Amino acid sequence: ASAPAAAAAAAAIAAAAGTVALQRAASCEADDDIRFQDLPAEYEEQRFLPARPYPAWDRNWDYCEPSDREVARALRHAWPIADYADAVRSLYAEHTNRSSERVERLLERTPEAELPALYRRAYLEHAYGGAPTRHIILVRHGQYDEQRPLSRALSRPAGVPDRDFGMPLDEAFPRLDAEQTLTPLGRQQATATGRRIAEMLRGALQEEGREAHVRLHVSTLTRAKETADLIAAELPAGRVRRLAPDPNLAEGYPPAHRIPYSKGALADGAREVHVEGARMEAAYRALVYRGRPPYPPDDGAGGGRGD
């Protein structure tokens, strides 16, 4: 076929696929049983509910928001705060070069009820250099041998799906994991990634006193550990903290039901959401959080929080 004809055929296929996708979306919205936030009563406990309904933002999503008392202690302000406007003025005067006129304009447009939040926010942004910025680099493992025949044999003994396969305490999955090693291309990918990360983190990897600032986390999966080893080999020795492999970081079923969902999906995934969802949420909460400003260098708390 000519190039124009092939291009036209490809466009027609893409258009058809888009039409089917829109039809499916429309049918999902039309079906009251599978609307975006609806679940049958027996699965209601597994419905994800944000702390603040969308589009509101939960300012304390990671439970790292300091209390007013903690801020006052860190800034050595008298507690309880008698006048939050004066406390904000003092904070900006001590920790920023912002003019008093700008601070007054900020206070004028801030409702009195929101002054405590302004006090906490200004502390996080400005006190003692402000809260440190935490950079989290997510790296997928390199290409690996999926071992599909072995996977089918272990996950479907006698042709019947084993719903415990891959779950905690399952004795069959480790056999598969041990065989799912990186391919030669996967090893090349991991090495190239290590070199790129070394370039990205050059400052932290070379500056004295920052030896503990770069940490390498990895799951217990064989392919992930192999990838981490190859990345670490490209980073300066003694400049990266290697943490023990964490089973919570391993892949798993999504921590919430997919909505809209297909027929039978809820029954098939309820146990995985119940078990794997909690594990994956724990991994996220342990690693994804905001830093805080350090205490004053001569403070009795030890000079910093280690974030």
Tab-separated table of N, CA and C in Angstrom, residues 100-248:
chain	number	residue	atom	x	y	z
A	100	SER	N	8.474	46.031	55.753
A	100	SER	CA	7.332	46.054	56.677
A	100	SER	C	6.050	46.444	55.949
A	101	GLU	N	6.177	47.262	54.883
A	101	GLU	CA	4.990	47.651	54.115
A	101	GLU	C	4.365	46.433	53.436
A	102	ARG	N	5.192	45.557	52.859
A	102	ARG	CA	4.658	44.355	52.204
A	102	ARG	C	4.024	43.424	53.221
A	103	VAL	N	4.638	43.319	54.375
A	103	VAL	CA	4.084	42.450	55.414
A	103	VAL	C	2.728	42.978	55.863
A	104	GLU	N	2.607	44.313	56.016
A	104	GLU	CA	1.333	44.886	56.438
A	104	GLU	C	0.245	44.651	55.396
A	105	ARG	N	0.625	44.739	54.115
A	105	ARG	CA	-0.372	44.479	53.068
A	105	ARG	C	-0.820	43.024	53.107
A	106	LEU	N	0.131	42.128	53.390
A	106	LEU	CA	-0.212	40.711	53.520
A	106	LEU	C	-1.174	40.495	54.679
A	107	LEU	N	-0.926	41.148	55.785
A	107	LEU	CA	-1.791	40.999	56.953
A	107	LEU	C	-3.168	41.600	56.697
A	108	GLU	N	-3.229	42.678	55.939
A	108	GLU	CA	-4.508	43.329	55.668
A	108	GLU	C	-5.439	42.446	54.843
A	109	ARG	N	-4.873	41.678	53.925
A	109	ARG	CA	-5.735	40.843	53.082
A	109	ARG	C	-5.919	39.426	53.633
A	110	THR	N	-5.396	39.181	54.815
A	110	THR	CA	-5.569	37.874	55.453
A	110	THR	C	-6.622	37.971	56.546
A	111	PRO	N	-7.730	37.253	56.434
A	111	PRO	CA	-8.753	37.280	57.492
A	111	PRO	C	-8.144	36.871	58.837
A	112	GLU	N	-8.667	37.418	59.903
A	112	GLU	CA	-8.111	37.152	61.230
A	112	GLU	C	-8.111	35.660	61.558
A	113	ALA	N	-9.159	34.948	61.126
A	113	ALA	CA	-9.251	33.524	61.419
A	113	ALA	C	-8.157	32.719	60.714
A	114	GLU	N	-7.560	33.278	59.661
A	114	GLU	CA	-6.538	32.568	58.908
A	114	GLU	C	-5.120	32.963	59.305
A	115	LEU	N	-4.965	33.837	60.271
A	115	LEU	CA	-3.630	34.264	60.698
A	115	LEU	C	-2.792	33.119	61.282
A	116	PRO	N	-3.376	32.211	62.075
A	116	PRO	CA	-2.561	31.078	62.538
A	116	PRO	C	-1.996	30.247	61.388
A	117	ALA	N	-2.802	30.035	60.326
A	117	ALA	CA	-2.311	29.281	59.172
A	117	ALA	C	-1.200	30.043	58.466
A	118	LEU	N	-1.324	31.364	58.374
A	118	LEU	CA	-0.266	32.181	57.776
A	118	LEU	C	1.011	32.080	58.600
A	119	TYR	N	0.879	32.065	59.889
A	119	TYR	CA	2.032	31.937	60.791
A	119	TYR	C	2.766	30.620	60.538
A	120	ARG	N	2.011	29.532	60.438
A	120	ARG	CA	2.632	28.229	60.184
A	120	ARG	C	3.261	28.166	58.794
A	121	ARG	N	2.554	28.706	57.797
A	121	ARG	CA	3.053	28.658	56.423
A	121	ARG	C	4.323	29.492	56.276
A	122	ALA	N	4.358	30.665	56.890
A	122	ALA	CA	5.548	31.512	56.812
A	122	ALA	C	6.742	30.831	57.487
A	123	TYR	N	6.459	30.105	58.556
A	123	TYR	CA	7.543	29.370	59.224
A	123	TYR	C	8.146	28.321	58.290
A	124	LEU	N	7.294	27.540	57.625
A	124	LEU	CA	7.782	26.502	56.728
A	124	LEU	C	8.573	27.086	55.561
A	125	GLU	N	8.149	28.251	55.074
A	125	GLU	CA	8.767	28.824	53.886
A	125	GLU	C	10.018	29.645	54.180
A	126	HIS	N	10.119	30.213	55.379
A	126	HIS	CA	11.184	31.187	55.594
A	126	HIS	C	12.095	30.926	56.792
A	127	ALA	N	11.629	30.278	57.827
A	127	ALA	CA	12.428	30.177	59.051
A	127	ALA	C	13.714	29.386	58.831
A	128	TYR	N	14.832	29.948	59.248
A	128	TYR	CA	16.137	29.293	59.191
A	128	TYR	C	16.442	28.713	57.804
A	129	GLY	N	16.082	29.504	56.784
A	129	GLY	CA	16.329	29.062	55.416
A	129	GLY	C	15.165	28.328	54.792
A	130	GLY	N	14.111	28.092	55.544
A	130	GLY	CA	12.942	27.396	55.004
A	130	GLY	C	13.087	25.895	55.071
A	131	ALA	N	11.983	25.220	54.841
A	131	ALA	CA	11.997	23.762	54.869
A	131	ALA	C	12.821	23.238	53.686
A	132	PRO	N	13.599	22.183	53.894
A	132	PRO	CA	14.388	21.629	52.785
A	132	PRO	C	13.479	21.021	51.732
A	133	THR	N	13.899	21.128	50.485
A	133	THR	CA	13.161	20.517	49.388
A	133	THR	C	13.615	19.073	49.223
A	134	ARG	N	12.685	18.138	49.297
A	134	ARG	CA	13.005	16.719	49.139
A	134	ARG	C	12.725	16.304	47.703
A	135	HIS	N	13.732	15.806	47.026
A	135	HIS	CA	13.573	15.325	45.649
A	135	HIS	C	13.466	13.810	45.681
A	136	ILE	N	12.384	13.294	45.127
A	136	ILE	CA	12.162	11.847	45.072
A	136	ILE	C	12.212	11.419	43.609
A	137	ILE	N	13.186	10.604	43.266
A	137	ILE	CA	13.357	10.123	41.900
A	137	ILE	C	12.841	8.689	41.839
A	138	LEU	N	11.792	8.474	41.076
A	138	LEU	CA	11.206	7.142	40.938
A	138	LEU	C	11.816	6.455	39.728
A	139	VAL	N	12.347	5.266	39.936
A	139	VAL	CA	13.010	4.531	38.861
A	139	VAL	C	12.354	3.163	38.723
A	140	ARG	N	11.916	2.850	37.517
A	140	ARG	CA	11.384	1.516	37.256
A	140	ARG	C	12.556	0.591	36.950
A	141	HIS	N	12.407	-0.672	37.317
A	141	HIS	CA	13.461	-1.648	37.033
A	141	HIS	C	13.695	-1.764	35.535
A	142	GLY	N	14.851	-2.296	35.159
A	142	GLY	CA	15.153	-2.501	33.754
A	142	GLY	C	14.341	-3.649	33.168
A	143	GLN	N	14.465	-3.817	31.866
A	143	GLN	CA	13.763	-4.913	31.190
A	143	GLN	C	14.171	-6.243	31.827
A	144	TYR	N	13.204	-7.142	31.983
A	144	TYR	CA	13.494	-8.416	32.641
A	144	TYR	C	12.782	-9.558	31.934
A	145	ASP	N	13.213	-10.751	32.226
A	145	ASP	CA	12.602	-11.951	31.658
A	145	ASP	C	11.332	-12.254	32.441
A	146	GLU	N	10.185	-12.131	31.798
A	146	GLU	CA	8.916	-12.292	32.503
A	146	GLU	C	8.627	-13.739	32.904
A	147	GLN	N	9.264	-14.689	32.251
A	147	GLN	CA	9.050	-16.102	32.591
A	147	GLN	C	7.559	-16.446	32.568
A	148	ARG	N	6.900	-16.130	31.471
A	148	ARG	CA	5.446	-16.316	31.400
A	148	ARG	C	5.011	-17.772	31.564
A	149	PRO	N	5.689	-18.749	30.947
A	149	PRO	CA	5.258	-20.142	31.164
A	149	PRO	C	5.303	-20.539	32.633
A	150	LEU	N	6.384	-20.142	33.321
A	150	LEU	CA	6.494	-20.462	34.740
A	150	LEU	C	5.435	-19.706	35.538
A	151	SER	N	5.181	-18.460	35.162
A	151	SER	CA	4.163	-17.662	35.851
A	151	SER	C	2.802	-18.318	35.746
A	152	ARG	N	2.445	-18.767	34.530
A	152	ARG	CA	1.151	-19.432	34.355
A	152	ARG	C	1.077	-20.727	35.157
A	153	ALA	N	2.170	-21.480	35.168
A	153	ALA	CA	2.171	-22.760	35.885
A	153	ALA	C	2.007	-22.562	37.386
A	154	LEU	N	2.647	-21.517	37.933
A	154	LEU	CA	2.595	-21.291	39.376
A	154	LEU	C	1.312	-20.584	39.812
A	155	SER	N	0.816	-19.676	38.972
A	155	SER	CA	-0.361	-18.888	39.367
A	155	SER	C	-1.670	-19.579	39.039
A	156	ARG	N	-1.610	-20.613	38.182
A	156	ARG	CA	-2.832	-21.331	37.799
A	156	ARG	C	-2.601	-22.837	37.910
A	157	PRO	N	-2.342	-23.330	39.121
A	157	PRO	CA	-2.141	-24.779	39.252
A	157	PRO	C	-3.390	-25.546	38.819
A	158	ALA	N	-3.178	-26.558	38.012
A	158	ALA	CA	-4.288	-27.359	37.477
A	158	ALA	C	-5.268	-26.497	36.689
A	159	GLY	N	-4.793	-25.364	36.174
A	159	GLY	CA	-5.637	-24.509	35.355
A	159	GLY	C	-6.592	-23.623	36.121
A	160	VAL	N	-6.524	-23.654	37.443
A	160	VAL	CA	-7.421	-22.850	38.277
A	160	VAL	C	-6.623	-21.693	38.895
A	161	PRO	N	-7.079	-20.445	38.707
A	161	PRO	CA	-6.349	-19.308	39.268
A	161	PRO	C	-6.178	-19.428	40.781
A	162	ASP	N	-4.941	-19.201	41.246
A	162	ASP	CA	-4.643	-19.209	42.674
A	162	ASP	C	-4.724	-17.781	43.182
A	163	ARG	N	-5.769	-17.478	43.914
A	163	ARG	CA	-5.981	-16.099	44.365
A	163	ARG	C	-4.978	-15.673	45.423
A	164	ASP	N	-4.220	-16.597	45.990
A	164	ASP	CA	-3.200	-16.248	46.964
A	164	ASP	C	-1.845	-15.997	46.312
A	165	PHE	N	-1.740	-16.228	45.003
A	165	PHE	CA	-0.452	-16.086	44.338
A	165	PHE	C	0.031	-14.640	44.419
A	166	GLY	N	1.252	-14.468	44.916
A	166	GLY	CA	1.831	-13.143	45.046
A	166	GLY	C	1.449	-12.408	46.304
A	167	MET	N	0.557	-12.971	47.102
A	167	MET	CA	0.146	-12.326	48.343
A	167	MET	C	1.135	-12.653	49.453
A	168	PRO	N	1.102	-11.939	50.572
A	168	PRO	CA	2.007	-12.241	51.676
A	168	PRO	C	1.926	-13.706	52.103
A	169	LEU	N	3.064	-14.291	52.387
A	169	LEU	CA	3.230	-15.676	52.842
A	169	LEU	C	3.010	-16.696	51.728
A	170	ASP	N	2.749	-16.244	50.502
A	170	ASP	CA	2.635	-17.185	49.388
A	170	ASP	C	4.009	-17.796	49.120
A	171	GLU	N	4.069	-19.109	49.013
A	171	GLU	CA	5.352	-19.790	48.829
A	171	GLU	C	5.690	-20.033	47.364
A	172	ALA	N	4.750	-19.804	46.466
A	172	ALA	CA	4.994	-20.061	45.050
A	172	ALA	C	5.636	-18.866	44.351
A	173	PHE	N	5.208	-17.665	44.697
A	173	PHE	CA	5.706	-16.482	43.993
A	173	PHE	C	7.213	-16.302	44.085
A	174	PRO	N	7.857	-16.529	45.243
A	174	PRO	CA	9.319	-16.376	45.296
A	174	PRO	C	10.050	-17.210	44.245
A	175	ARG	N	9.507	-18.353	43.870
A	175	ARG	CA	10.126	-19.163	42.823
A	175	ARG	C	10.126	-18.419	41.499
A	176	LEU	N	9.021	-17.765	41.206
A	176	LEU	CA	8.936	-16.985	39.977
A	176	LEU	C	9.849	-15.767	40.052
A	177	ASP	N	9.821	-15.065	41.165
A	177	ASP	CA	10.623	-13.852	41.312
A	177	ASP	C	12.115	-14.138	41.109
A	178	ALA	N	12.594	-15.250	41.610
A	178	ALA	CA	14.008	-15.587	41.491
A	178	ALA	C	14.434	-15.756	40.036
A	179	GLU	N	13.499	-16.122	39.178
A	179	GLU	CA	13.817	-16.344	37.763
A	179	GLU	C	13.594	-15.089	36.912
A	180	GLN	N	12.922	-14.098	37.458
A	180	GLN	CA	12.630	-12.891	36.693
A	180	GLN	C	13.779	-11.894	36.827
A	181	THR	N	14.879	-12.224	36.186
A	181	THR	CA	16.095	-11.417	36.263
A	181	THR	C	16.195	-10.470	35.068
A	182	LEU	N	17.066	-9.482	35.181
A	182	LEU	CA	17.242	-8.513	34.109
A	182	LEU	C	17.827	-9.173	32.863
A	183	THR	N	17.379	-8.699	31.729
A	183	THR	CA	17.967	-9.110	30.460
A	183	THR	C	19.229	-8.271	30.233
A	184	PRO	N	20.063	-8.630	29.242
A	184	PRO	CA	21.220	-7.774	28.932
A	184	PRO	C	20.817	-6.326	28.664
A	185	LEU	N	19.695	-6.127	27.952
A	185	LEU	CA	19.226	-4.763	27.717
A	185	LEU	C	18.832	-4.102	29.027
A	186	GLY	N	18.162	-4.843	29.910
A	186	GLY	CA	17.771	-4.287	31.200
A	186	GLY	C	18.963	-3.843	32.022
A	187	ARG	N	20.059	-4.577	31.959
A	187	ARG	CA	21.261	-4.192	32.689
A	187	ARG	C	21.867	-2.921	32.085
A	188	GLN	N	21.815	-2.814	30.774
A	188	GLN	CA	22.299	-1.592	30.133
A	188	GLN	C	21.438	-0.397	30.546
A	189	GLN	N	20.143	-0.612	30.602
A	189	GLN	CA	19.236	0.464	30.997
A	189	GLN	C	19.528	0.934	32.423
A	190	ALA	N	19.762	-0.017	33.326
A	190	ALA	CA	20.030	0.340	34.723
A	190	ALA	C	21.342	1.102	34.852
A	191	THR	N	22.354	0.660	34.130
A	191	THR	CA	23.649	1.348	34.183
A	191	THR	C	23.530	2.766	33.645
A	192	ALA	N	22.820	2.928	32.520
A	192	ALA	CA	22.629	4.260	31.959
A	192	ALA	C	21.853	5.152	32.919
A	193	THR	N	20.881	4.573	33.603
A	193	THR	CA	20.104	5.341	34.586
A	193	THR	C	20.994	5.788	35.734
A	194	GLY	N	21.880	4.907	36.207
A	194	GLY	CA	22.797	5.276	37.270
A	194	GLY	C	23.686	6.431	36.884
A	195	ARG	N	24.162	6.438	35.652
A	195	ARG	CA	25.009	7.535	35.188
A	195	ARG	C	24.232	8.842	35.126
A	196	ARG	N	22.986	8.745	34.683
A	196	ARG	CA	22.162	9.951	34.608
A	196	ARG	C	21.868	10.492	36.002
A	197	ILE	N	21.569	9.631	36.939
A	197	ILE	CA	21.303	10.080	38.308
A	197	ILE	C	22.549	10.705	38.911
A	198	ALA	N	23.710	10.152	38.610
A	198	ALA	CA	24.961	10.729	39.113
A	198	ALA	C	25.130	12.163	38.616
A	199	GLU	N	24.711	12.427	37.375
A	199	GLU	CA	24.781	13.783	36.837
A	199	GLU	C	23.768	14.693	37.526
A	200	MET	N	22.557	14.193	37.713
A	200	MET	CA	21.497	14.996	38.310
A	200	MET	C	21.823	15.383	39.750
A	201	LEU	N	22.468	14.477	40.476
A	201	LEU	CA	22.722	14.689	41.905
A	201	LEU	C	24.174	15.052	42.183
A	202	ARG	N	24.851	15.600	41.185
A	202	ARG	CA	26.280	15.876	41.341
A	202	ARG	C	26.570	16.711	42.585
A	203	GLY	N	25.751	17.746	42.829
A	203	GLY	CA	25.994	18.609	43.977
A	203	GLY	C	25.918	17.857	45.294
A	204	ALA	N	24.840	17.102	45.473
A	204	ALA	CA	24.657	16.365	46.731
A	204	ALA	C	25.682	15.256	46.886
A	205	LEU	N	26.166	14.707	45.762
A	205	LEU	CA	27.102	13.590	45.820
A	205	LEU	C	28.551	14.039	46.005
A	206	GLN	N	28.806	15.322	45.854
A	206	GLN	CA	30.181	15.804	45.953
A	206	GLN	C	30.407	16.747	47.120
A	207	GLU	N	29.342	17.429	47.548
A	207	GLU	CA	29.498	18.424	48.612
A	207	GLU	C	29.748	17.758	49.955
A	208	GLU	N	30.766	18.220	50.659
A	208	GLU	CA	31.093	17.670	51.963
A	208	GLU	C	29.970	17.947	52.960
A	209	GLY	N	29.747	16.987	53.834
A	209	GLY	CA	28.715	17.136	54.846
A	209	GLY	C	27.349	16.663	54.412
A	210	ARG	N	27.222	16.194	53.158
A	210	ARG	CA	25.918	15.753	52.666
A	210	ARG	C	25.923	14.257	52.358
A	211	GLU	N	26.804	13.524	53.023
A	211	GLU	CA	26.936	12.091	52.752
A	211	GLU	C	25.644	11.319	53.007
A	212	ALA	N	24.825	11.809	53.938
A	212	ALA	CA	23.600	11.074	54.293
A	212	ALA	C	22.373	11.617	53.569
A	213	HIS	N	22.561	12.560	52.637
A	213	HIS	CA	21.418	13.209	52.015
A	213	HIS	C	20.837	12.426	50.846
A	214	VAL	N	21.569	11.481	50.296
A	214	VAL	CA	21.080	10.692	49.175
A	214	VAL	C	20.854	9.265	49.662
A	215	ARG	N	19.624	8.807	49.548
A	215	ARG	CA	19.282	7.460	50.014
A	215	ARG	C	18.709	6.648	48.870
A	216	LEU	N	19.026	5.380	48.859
A	216	LEU	CA	18.564	4.487	47.799
A	216	LEU	C	17.639	3.445	48.410
A	217	HIS	N	16.365	3.528	48.043
A	217	HIS	CA	15.359	2.581	48.509
A	217	HIS	C	15.056	1.594	47.389
A	218	VAL	N	14.749	0.367	47.740
A	218	VAL	CA	14.456	-0.648	46.734
A	218	VAL	C	13.528	-1.692	47.332
A	219	SER	N	12.722	-2.311	46.491
A	219	SER	CA	11.837	-3.374	46.958
A	219	SER	C	12.611	-4.685	47.064
A	220	THR	N	11.914	-5.729	47.428
A	220	THR	CA	12.541	-7.046	47.575
A	220	THR	C	12.510	-7.851	46.276
A	221	LEU	N	11.930	-7.324	45.201
A	221	LEU	CA	11.883	-8.050	43.939
A	221	LEU	C	13.279	-8.172	43.339
A	222	THR	N	13.584	-9.331	42.787
A	222	THR	CA	14.915	-9.591	42.233
A	222	THR	C	15.297	-8.557	41.187
A	223	ARG	N	14.398	-8.274	40.252
A	223	ARG	CA	14.714	-7.338	39.178
A	223	ARG	C	14.961	-5.931	39.702
A	224	ALA	N	14.256	-5.563	40.780
A	224	ALA	CA	14.452	-4.242	41.367
A	224	ALA	C	15.801	-4.169	42.084
A	225	LYS	N	16.164	-5.208	42.803
A	225	LYS	CA	17.453	-5.220	43.504
A	225	LYS	C	18.616	-5.213	42.522
A	226	GLU	N	18.480	-5.954	41.419
A	226	GLU	CA	19.526	-5.934	40.402
A	226	GLU	C	19.680	-4.531	39.818
A	227	THR	N	18.559	-3.882	39.548
A	227	THR	CA	18.596	-2.523	39.008
A	227	THR	C	19.262	-1.575	39.995
A	228	ALA	N	18.906	-1.686	41.274
A	228	ALA	CA	19.493	-0.814	42.291
A	228	ALA	C	20.997	-1.040	42.404
A	229	ASP	N	21.434	-2.279	42.321
A	229	ASP	CA	22.868	-2.576	42.407
A	229	ASP	C	23.625	-1.901	41.265
A	230	LEU	N	23.079	-1.968	40.063
A	230	LEU	CA	23.746	-1.386	38.901
A	230	LEU	C	23.741	0.138	38.968
A	231	ILE	N	22.668	0.719	39.500
A	231	ILE	CA	22.630	2.176	39.679
A	231	ILE	C	23.660	2.602	40.719
A	232	ALA	N	23.699	1.886	41.841
A	232	ALA	CA	24.631	2.239	42.914
A	232	ALA	C	26.078	2.155	42.448
A	233	ALA	N	26.367	1.250	41.531
A	233	ALA	CA	27.739	1.094	41.036
A	233	ALA	C	28.212	2.331	40.283
A	234	GLU	N	27.272	3.159	39.820
A	234	GLU	CA	27.631	4.366	39.080
A	234	GLU	C	27.704	5.601	39.982
A	235	LEU	N	27.416	5.439	41.256
A	235	LEU	CA	27.427	6.559	42.191
A	235	LEU	C	28.677	6.502	43.065
A	236	PRO	N	29.183	7.651	43.519
A	236	PRO	CA	30.413	7.677	44.309
A	236	PRO	C	30.297	6.824	45.569
A	237	ALA	N	31.301	6.033	45.831
A	237	ALA	CA	31.306	5.181	47.027
A	237	ALA	C	31.270	6.039	48.287
A	238	GLY	N	30.469	5.605	49.240
A	238	GLY	CA	30.386	6.303	50.516
A	238	GLY	C	29.510	7.535	50.512
A	239	ARG	N	28.864	7.830	49.389
A	239	ARG	CA	28.053	9.036	49.316
A	239	ARG	C	26.552	8.744	49.263
A	240	VAL	N	26.196	7.481	49.273
A	240	VAL	CA	24.789	7.094	49.172
A	240	VAL	C	24.456	6.095	50.271
A	241	ARG	N	23.352	6.313	50.943
A	241	ARG	CA	22.896	5.371	51.966
A	241	ARG	C	22.040	4.300	51.309
A	242	ARG	N	22.501	3.068	51.358
A	242	ARG	CA	21.720	1.945	50.833
A	242	ARG	C	20.862	1.388	51.962
A	243	LEU	N	19.559	1.458	51.801
A	243	LEU	CA	18.673	0.911	52.816
A	243	LEU	C	18.300	-0.521	52.468
A	244	ALA	N	17.937	-1.287	53.477
A	244	ALA	CA	17.577	-2.681	53.261
A	244	ALA	C	16.363	-2.770	52.347
A	245	PRO	N	16.297	-3.783	51.483
A	245	PRO	CA	15.133	-3.947	50.609
A	245	PRO	C	13.834	-3.969	51.419
A	246	ASP	N	12.845	-3.245	50.922
A	246	ASP	CA	11.584	-3.069	51.646
A	246	ASP	C	10.458	-3.771	50.890
A	247	PRO	N	9.838	-4.798	51.485
A	247	PRO	CA	8.742	-5.494	50.800
A	247	PRO	C	7.553	-4.592	50.521
A	248	ASN	N	7.402	-3.516	51.274
A	248	ASN	CA	6.278	-2.607	51.030
A	248	ASN	C	6.380	-1.903	49.682
